[in-house]
Short mmCIF file of N, CA and C in Angstrom, two decimals:
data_model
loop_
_atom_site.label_atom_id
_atom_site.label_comp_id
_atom_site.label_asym_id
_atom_site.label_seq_id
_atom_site.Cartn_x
_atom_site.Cartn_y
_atom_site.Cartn_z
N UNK A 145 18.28 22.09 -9.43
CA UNK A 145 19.72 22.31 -9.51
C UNK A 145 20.23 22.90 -8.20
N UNK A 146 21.30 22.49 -7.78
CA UNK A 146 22.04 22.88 -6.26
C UNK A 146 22.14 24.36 -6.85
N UNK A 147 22.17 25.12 -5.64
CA UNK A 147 22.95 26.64 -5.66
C UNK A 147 24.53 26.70 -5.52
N UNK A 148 24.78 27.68 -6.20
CA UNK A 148 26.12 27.94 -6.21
C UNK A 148 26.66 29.21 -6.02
N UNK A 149 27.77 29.66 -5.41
CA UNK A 149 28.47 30.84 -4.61
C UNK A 149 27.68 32.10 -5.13
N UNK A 150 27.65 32.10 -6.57
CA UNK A 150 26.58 33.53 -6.88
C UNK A 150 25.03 33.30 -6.36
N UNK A 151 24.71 31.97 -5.93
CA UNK A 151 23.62 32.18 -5.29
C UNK A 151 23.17 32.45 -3.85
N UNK A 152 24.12 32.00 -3.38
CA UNK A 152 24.78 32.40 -1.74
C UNK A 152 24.82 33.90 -1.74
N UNK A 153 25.64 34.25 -2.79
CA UNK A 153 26.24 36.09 -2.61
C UNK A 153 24.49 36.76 -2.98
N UNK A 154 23.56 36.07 -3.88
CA UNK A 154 22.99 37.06 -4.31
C UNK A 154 21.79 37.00 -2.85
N UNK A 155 21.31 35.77 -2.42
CA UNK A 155 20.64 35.27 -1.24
C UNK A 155 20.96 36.31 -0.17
N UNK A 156 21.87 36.03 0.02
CA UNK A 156 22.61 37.04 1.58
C UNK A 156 22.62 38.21 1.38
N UNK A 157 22.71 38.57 0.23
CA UNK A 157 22.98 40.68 0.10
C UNK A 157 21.73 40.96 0.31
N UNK A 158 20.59 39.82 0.04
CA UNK A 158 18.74 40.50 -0.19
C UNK A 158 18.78 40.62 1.23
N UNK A 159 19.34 40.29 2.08
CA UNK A 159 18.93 40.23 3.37
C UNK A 159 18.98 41.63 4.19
N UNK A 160 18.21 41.57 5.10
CA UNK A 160 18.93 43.80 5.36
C UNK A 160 19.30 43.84 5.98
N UNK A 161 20.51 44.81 5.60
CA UNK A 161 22.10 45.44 6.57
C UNK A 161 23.33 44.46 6.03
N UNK A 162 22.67 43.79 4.52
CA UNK A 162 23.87 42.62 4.86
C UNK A 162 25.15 43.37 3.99
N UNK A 163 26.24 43.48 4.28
CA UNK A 163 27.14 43.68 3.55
C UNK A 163 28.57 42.41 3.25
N UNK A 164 29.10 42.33 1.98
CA UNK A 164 29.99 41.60 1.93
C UNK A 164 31.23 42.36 2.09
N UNK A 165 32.41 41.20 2.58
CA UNK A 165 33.90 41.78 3.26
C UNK A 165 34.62 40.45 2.87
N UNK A 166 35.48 40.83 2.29
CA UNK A 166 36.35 39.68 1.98
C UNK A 166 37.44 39.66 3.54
N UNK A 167 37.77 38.13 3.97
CA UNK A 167 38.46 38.19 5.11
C UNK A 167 38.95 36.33 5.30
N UNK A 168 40.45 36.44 5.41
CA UNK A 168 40.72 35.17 5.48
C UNK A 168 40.83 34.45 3.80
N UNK A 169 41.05 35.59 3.24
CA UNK A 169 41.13 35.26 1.51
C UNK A 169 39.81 34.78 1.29
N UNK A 170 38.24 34.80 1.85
CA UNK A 170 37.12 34.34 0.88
C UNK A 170 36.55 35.32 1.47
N UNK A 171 35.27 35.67 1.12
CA UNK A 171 33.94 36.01 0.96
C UNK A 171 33.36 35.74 2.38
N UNK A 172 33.01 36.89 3.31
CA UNK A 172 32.11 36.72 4.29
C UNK A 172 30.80 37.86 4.32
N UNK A 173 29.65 37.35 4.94
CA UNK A 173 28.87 38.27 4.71
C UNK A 173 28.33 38.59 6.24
N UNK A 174 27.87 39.54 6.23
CA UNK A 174 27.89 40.06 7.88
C UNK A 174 26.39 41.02 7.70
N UNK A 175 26.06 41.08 8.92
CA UNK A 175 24.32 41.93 9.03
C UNK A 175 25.04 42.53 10.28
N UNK A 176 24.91 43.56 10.21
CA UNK A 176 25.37 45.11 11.02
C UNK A 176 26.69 44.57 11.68
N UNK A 177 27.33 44.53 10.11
CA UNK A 177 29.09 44.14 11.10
C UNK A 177 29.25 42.97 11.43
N UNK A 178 28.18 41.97 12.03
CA UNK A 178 28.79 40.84 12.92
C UNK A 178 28.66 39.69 11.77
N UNK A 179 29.59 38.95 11.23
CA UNK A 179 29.33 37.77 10.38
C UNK A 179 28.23 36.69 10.44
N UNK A 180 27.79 36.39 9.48
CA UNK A 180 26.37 35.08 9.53
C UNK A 180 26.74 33.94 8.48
N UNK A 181 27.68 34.11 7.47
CA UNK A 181 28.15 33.20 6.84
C UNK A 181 29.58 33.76 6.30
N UNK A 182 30.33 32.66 5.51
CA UNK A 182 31.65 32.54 4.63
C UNK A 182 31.32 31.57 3.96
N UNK A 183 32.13 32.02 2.91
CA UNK A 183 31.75 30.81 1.31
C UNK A 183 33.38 30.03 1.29
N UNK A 184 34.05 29.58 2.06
CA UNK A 184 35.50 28.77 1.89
C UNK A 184 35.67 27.54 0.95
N UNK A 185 36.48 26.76 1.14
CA UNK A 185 36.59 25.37 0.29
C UNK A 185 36.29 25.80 -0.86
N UNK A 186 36.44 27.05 -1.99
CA UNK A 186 36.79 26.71 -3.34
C UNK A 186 35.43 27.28 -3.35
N UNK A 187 34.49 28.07 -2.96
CA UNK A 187 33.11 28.40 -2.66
C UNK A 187 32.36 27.25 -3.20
N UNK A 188 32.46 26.56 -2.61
CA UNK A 188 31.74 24.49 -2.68
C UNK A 188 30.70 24.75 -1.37
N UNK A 189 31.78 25.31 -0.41
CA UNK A 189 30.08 25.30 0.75
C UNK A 189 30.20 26.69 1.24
N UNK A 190 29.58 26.36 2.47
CA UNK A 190 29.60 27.71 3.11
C UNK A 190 29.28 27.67 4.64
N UNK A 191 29.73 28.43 5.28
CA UNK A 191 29.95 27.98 6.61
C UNK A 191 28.59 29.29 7.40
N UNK A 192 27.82 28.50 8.59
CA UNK A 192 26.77 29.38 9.13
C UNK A 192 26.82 29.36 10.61
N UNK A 193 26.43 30.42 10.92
CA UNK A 193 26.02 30.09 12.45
C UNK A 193 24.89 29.19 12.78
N UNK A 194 25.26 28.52 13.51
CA UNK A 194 24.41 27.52 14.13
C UNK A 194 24.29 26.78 15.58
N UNK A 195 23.59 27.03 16.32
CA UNK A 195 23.46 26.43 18.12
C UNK A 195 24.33 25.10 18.00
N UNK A 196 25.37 24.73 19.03
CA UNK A 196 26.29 23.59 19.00
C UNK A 196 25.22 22.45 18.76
N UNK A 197 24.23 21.95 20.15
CA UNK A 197 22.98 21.27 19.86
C UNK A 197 22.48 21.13 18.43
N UNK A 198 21.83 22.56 17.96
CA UNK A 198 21.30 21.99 16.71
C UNK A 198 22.46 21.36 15.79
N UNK A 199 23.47 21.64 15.60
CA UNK A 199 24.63 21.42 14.78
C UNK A 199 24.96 20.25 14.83
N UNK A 200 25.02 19.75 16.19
CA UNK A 200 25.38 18.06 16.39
C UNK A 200 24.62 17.22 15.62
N UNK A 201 23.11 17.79 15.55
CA UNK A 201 22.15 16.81 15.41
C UNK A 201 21.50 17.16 13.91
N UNK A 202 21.97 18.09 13.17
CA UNK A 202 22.07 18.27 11.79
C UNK A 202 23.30 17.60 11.29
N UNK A 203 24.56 17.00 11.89
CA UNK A 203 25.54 16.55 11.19
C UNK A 203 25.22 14.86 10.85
N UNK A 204 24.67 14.49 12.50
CA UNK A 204 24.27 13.09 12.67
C UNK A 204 23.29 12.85 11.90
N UNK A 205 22.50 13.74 11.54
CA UNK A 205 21.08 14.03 10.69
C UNK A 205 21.45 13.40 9.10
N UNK A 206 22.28 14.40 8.69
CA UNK A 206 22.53 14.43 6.97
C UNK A 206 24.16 14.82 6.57
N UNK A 207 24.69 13.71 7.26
CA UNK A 207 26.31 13.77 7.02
C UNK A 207 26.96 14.64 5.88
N UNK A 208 25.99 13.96 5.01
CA UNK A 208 26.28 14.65 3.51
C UNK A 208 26.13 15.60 3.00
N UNK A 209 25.07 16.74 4.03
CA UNK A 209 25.06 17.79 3.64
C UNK A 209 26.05 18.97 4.61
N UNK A 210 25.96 18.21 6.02
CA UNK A 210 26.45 19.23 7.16
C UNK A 210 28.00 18.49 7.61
N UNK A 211 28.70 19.60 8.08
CA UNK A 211 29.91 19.06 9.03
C UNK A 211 30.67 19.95 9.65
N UNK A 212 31.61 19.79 10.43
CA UNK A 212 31.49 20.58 10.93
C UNK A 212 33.58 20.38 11.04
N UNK A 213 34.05 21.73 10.88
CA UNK A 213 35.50 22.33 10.04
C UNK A 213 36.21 22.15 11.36
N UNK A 214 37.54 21.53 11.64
CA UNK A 214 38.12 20.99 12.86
C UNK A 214 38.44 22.66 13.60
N UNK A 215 38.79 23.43 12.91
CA UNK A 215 39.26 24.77 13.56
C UNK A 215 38.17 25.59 14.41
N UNK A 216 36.67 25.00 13.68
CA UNK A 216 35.32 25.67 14.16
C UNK A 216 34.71 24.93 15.32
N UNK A 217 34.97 23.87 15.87
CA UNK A 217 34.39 23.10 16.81
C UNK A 217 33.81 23.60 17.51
N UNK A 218 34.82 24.52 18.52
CA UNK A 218 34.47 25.01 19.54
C UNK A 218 33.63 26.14 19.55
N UNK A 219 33.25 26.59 18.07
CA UNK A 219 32.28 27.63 18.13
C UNK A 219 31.18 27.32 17.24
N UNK A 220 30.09 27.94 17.43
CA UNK A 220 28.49 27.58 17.06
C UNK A 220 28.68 27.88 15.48
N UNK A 221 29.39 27.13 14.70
CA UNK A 221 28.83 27.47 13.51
C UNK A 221 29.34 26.04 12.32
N UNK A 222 28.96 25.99 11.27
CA UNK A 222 28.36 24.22 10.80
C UNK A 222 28.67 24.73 9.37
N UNK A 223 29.20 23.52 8.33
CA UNK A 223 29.40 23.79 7.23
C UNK A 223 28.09 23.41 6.13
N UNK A 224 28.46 23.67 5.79
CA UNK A 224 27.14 23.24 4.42
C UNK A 224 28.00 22.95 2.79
N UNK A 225 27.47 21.94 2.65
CA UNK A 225 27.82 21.45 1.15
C UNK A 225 26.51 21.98 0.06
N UNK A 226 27.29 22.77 -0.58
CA UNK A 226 26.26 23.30 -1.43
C UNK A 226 25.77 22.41 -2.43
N UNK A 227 26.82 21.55 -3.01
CA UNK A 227 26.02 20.58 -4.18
C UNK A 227 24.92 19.66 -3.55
N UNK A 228 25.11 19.34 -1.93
CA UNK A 228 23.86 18.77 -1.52
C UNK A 228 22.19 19.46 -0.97
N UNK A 229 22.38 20.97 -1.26
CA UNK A 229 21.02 21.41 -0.91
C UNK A 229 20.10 21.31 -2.05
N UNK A 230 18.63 21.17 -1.74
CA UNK A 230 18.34 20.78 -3.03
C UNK A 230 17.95 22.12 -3.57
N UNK A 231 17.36 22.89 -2.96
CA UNK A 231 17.11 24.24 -4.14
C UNK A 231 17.68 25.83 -3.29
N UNK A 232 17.27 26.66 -4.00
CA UNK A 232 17.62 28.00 -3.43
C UNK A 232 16.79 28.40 -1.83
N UNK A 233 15.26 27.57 -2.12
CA UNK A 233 14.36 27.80 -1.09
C UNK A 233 15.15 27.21 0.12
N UNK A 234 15.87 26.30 -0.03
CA UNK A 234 16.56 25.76 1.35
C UNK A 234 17.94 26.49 1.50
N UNK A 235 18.96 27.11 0.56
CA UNK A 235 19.83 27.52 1.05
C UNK A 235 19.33 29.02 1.88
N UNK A 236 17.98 29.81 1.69
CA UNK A 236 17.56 30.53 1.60
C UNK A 236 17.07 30.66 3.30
N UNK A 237 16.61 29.08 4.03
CA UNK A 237 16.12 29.25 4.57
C UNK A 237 17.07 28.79 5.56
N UNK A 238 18.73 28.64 5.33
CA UNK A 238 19.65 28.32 5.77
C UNK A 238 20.25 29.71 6.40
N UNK A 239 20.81 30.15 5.38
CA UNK A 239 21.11 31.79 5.46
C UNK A 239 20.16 33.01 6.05
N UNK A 240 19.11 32.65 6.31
CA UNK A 240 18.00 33.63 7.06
C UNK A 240 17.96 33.34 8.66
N UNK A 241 18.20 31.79 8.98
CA UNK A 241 18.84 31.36 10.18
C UNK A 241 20.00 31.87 11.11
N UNK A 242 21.58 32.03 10.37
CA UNK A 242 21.77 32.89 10.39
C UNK A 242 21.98 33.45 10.69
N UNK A 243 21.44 34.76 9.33
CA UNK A 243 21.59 35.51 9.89
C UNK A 243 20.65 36.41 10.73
N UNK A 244 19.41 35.85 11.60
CA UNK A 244 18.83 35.82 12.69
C UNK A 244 19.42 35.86 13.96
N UNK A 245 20.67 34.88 13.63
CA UNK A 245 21.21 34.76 15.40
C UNK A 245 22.44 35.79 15.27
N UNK A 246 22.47 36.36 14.53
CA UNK A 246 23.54 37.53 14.31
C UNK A 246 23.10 39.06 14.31
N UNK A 247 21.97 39.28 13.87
CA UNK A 247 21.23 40.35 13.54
C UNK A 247 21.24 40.71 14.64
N UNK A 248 21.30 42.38 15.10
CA UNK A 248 20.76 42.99 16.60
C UNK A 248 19.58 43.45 16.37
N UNK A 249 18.98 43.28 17.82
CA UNK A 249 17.56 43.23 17.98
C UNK A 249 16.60 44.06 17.16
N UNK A 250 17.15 45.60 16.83
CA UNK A 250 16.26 46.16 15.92
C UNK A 250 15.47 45.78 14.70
N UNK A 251 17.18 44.88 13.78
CA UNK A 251 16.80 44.65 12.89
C UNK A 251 15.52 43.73 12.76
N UNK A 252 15.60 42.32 14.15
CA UNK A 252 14.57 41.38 13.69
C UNK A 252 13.80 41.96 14.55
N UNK A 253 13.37 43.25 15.08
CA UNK A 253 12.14 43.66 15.60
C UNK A 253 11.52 44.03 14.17
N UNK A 254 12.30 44.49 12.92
CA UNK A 254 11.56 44.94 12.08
C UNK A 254 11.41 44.34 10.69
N UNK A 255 12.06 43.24 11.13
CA UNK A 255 11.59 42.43 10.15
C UNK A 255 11.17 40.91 10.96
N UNK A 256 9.98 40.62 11.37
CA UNK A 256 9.86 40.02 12.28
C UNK A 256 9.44 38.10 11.86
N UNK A 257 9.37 38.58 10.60
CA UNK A 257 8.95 37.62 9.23
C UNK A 257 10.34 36.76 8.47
N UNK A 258 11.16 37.71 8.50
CA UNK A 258 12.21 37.09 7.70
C UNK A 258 12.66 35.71 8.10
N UNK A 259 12.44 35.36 6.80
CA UNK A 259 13.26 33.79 6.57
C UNK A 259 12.44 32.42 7.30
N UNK A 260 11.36 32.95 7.65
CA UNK A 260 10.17 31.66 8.29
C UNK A 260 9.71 31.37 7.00
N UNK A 261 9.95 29.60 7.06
CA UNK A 261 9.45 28.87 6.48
C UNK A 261 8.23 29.36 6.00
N UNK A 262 7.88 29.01 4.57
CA UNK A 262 6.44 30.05 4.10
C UNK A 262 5.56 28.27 4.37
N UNK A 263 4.50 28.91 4.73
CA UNK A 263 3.82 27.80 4.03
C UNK A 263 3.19 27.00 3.09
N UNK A 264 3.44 25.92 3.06
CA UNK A 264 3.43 24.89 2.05
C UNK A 264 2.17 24.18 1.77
#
């Protein structure tokens, strides 16, 4: 079964330092202050940071899951359709991404593990 906005909210709070802030009328979640996702569009997706590069080539990748919001272009971050992820383990490993490139250095000095792919 796809995840849905309470699974986003409950995903992102496990994460550490993460706090939620409502801003722009939805739901954003932030790791020491600086934002790593928003749940917009009716909390249907959710929007992440993401390298322009990787972003291009995740949209061209899986149209149907990624795209990218005309107002956000110019900055590193990519939408996600939640009815197309297939389980929690992937929105999981979406949102740990992230909020990786948001986190300051302490945090991922001390958690140096978080959100790598486990193995399979």
């Amino acid at each position: 079964m796809s995840p849905n906005a309470e699974d986003v909210r409950r995903i992102a709070l496990s994460l550490p330092d993460t706090t939620e802030k409502t801003a722009w009328s939805m739901p954003t979640f932030r790791v020491a202050g600086k934002m790593f996702a928003t749940l917009p569009e009716e909390e249907t997706s959710i929007a992440v940071r993401c390298p322009k590069e990787e972003r291009d080539e995740l949209v061209l990748a899986e149209p149907r899951k990624f795209w990218i919001a005309d107002h956000e272009a110019g900055f590193a971050w990519v939408r996600v359709r939640l009815a197309a992820l297939e389980d929690d383990d992937e929105l999981r490993d979406i949102l740990a991404d992230s909020w990786r490139q948001a986190a300051p250095p302490r945090l991922l000095d001390s958690h140096p593990v978080l959100g790598l792919p486990a193995d399979r």
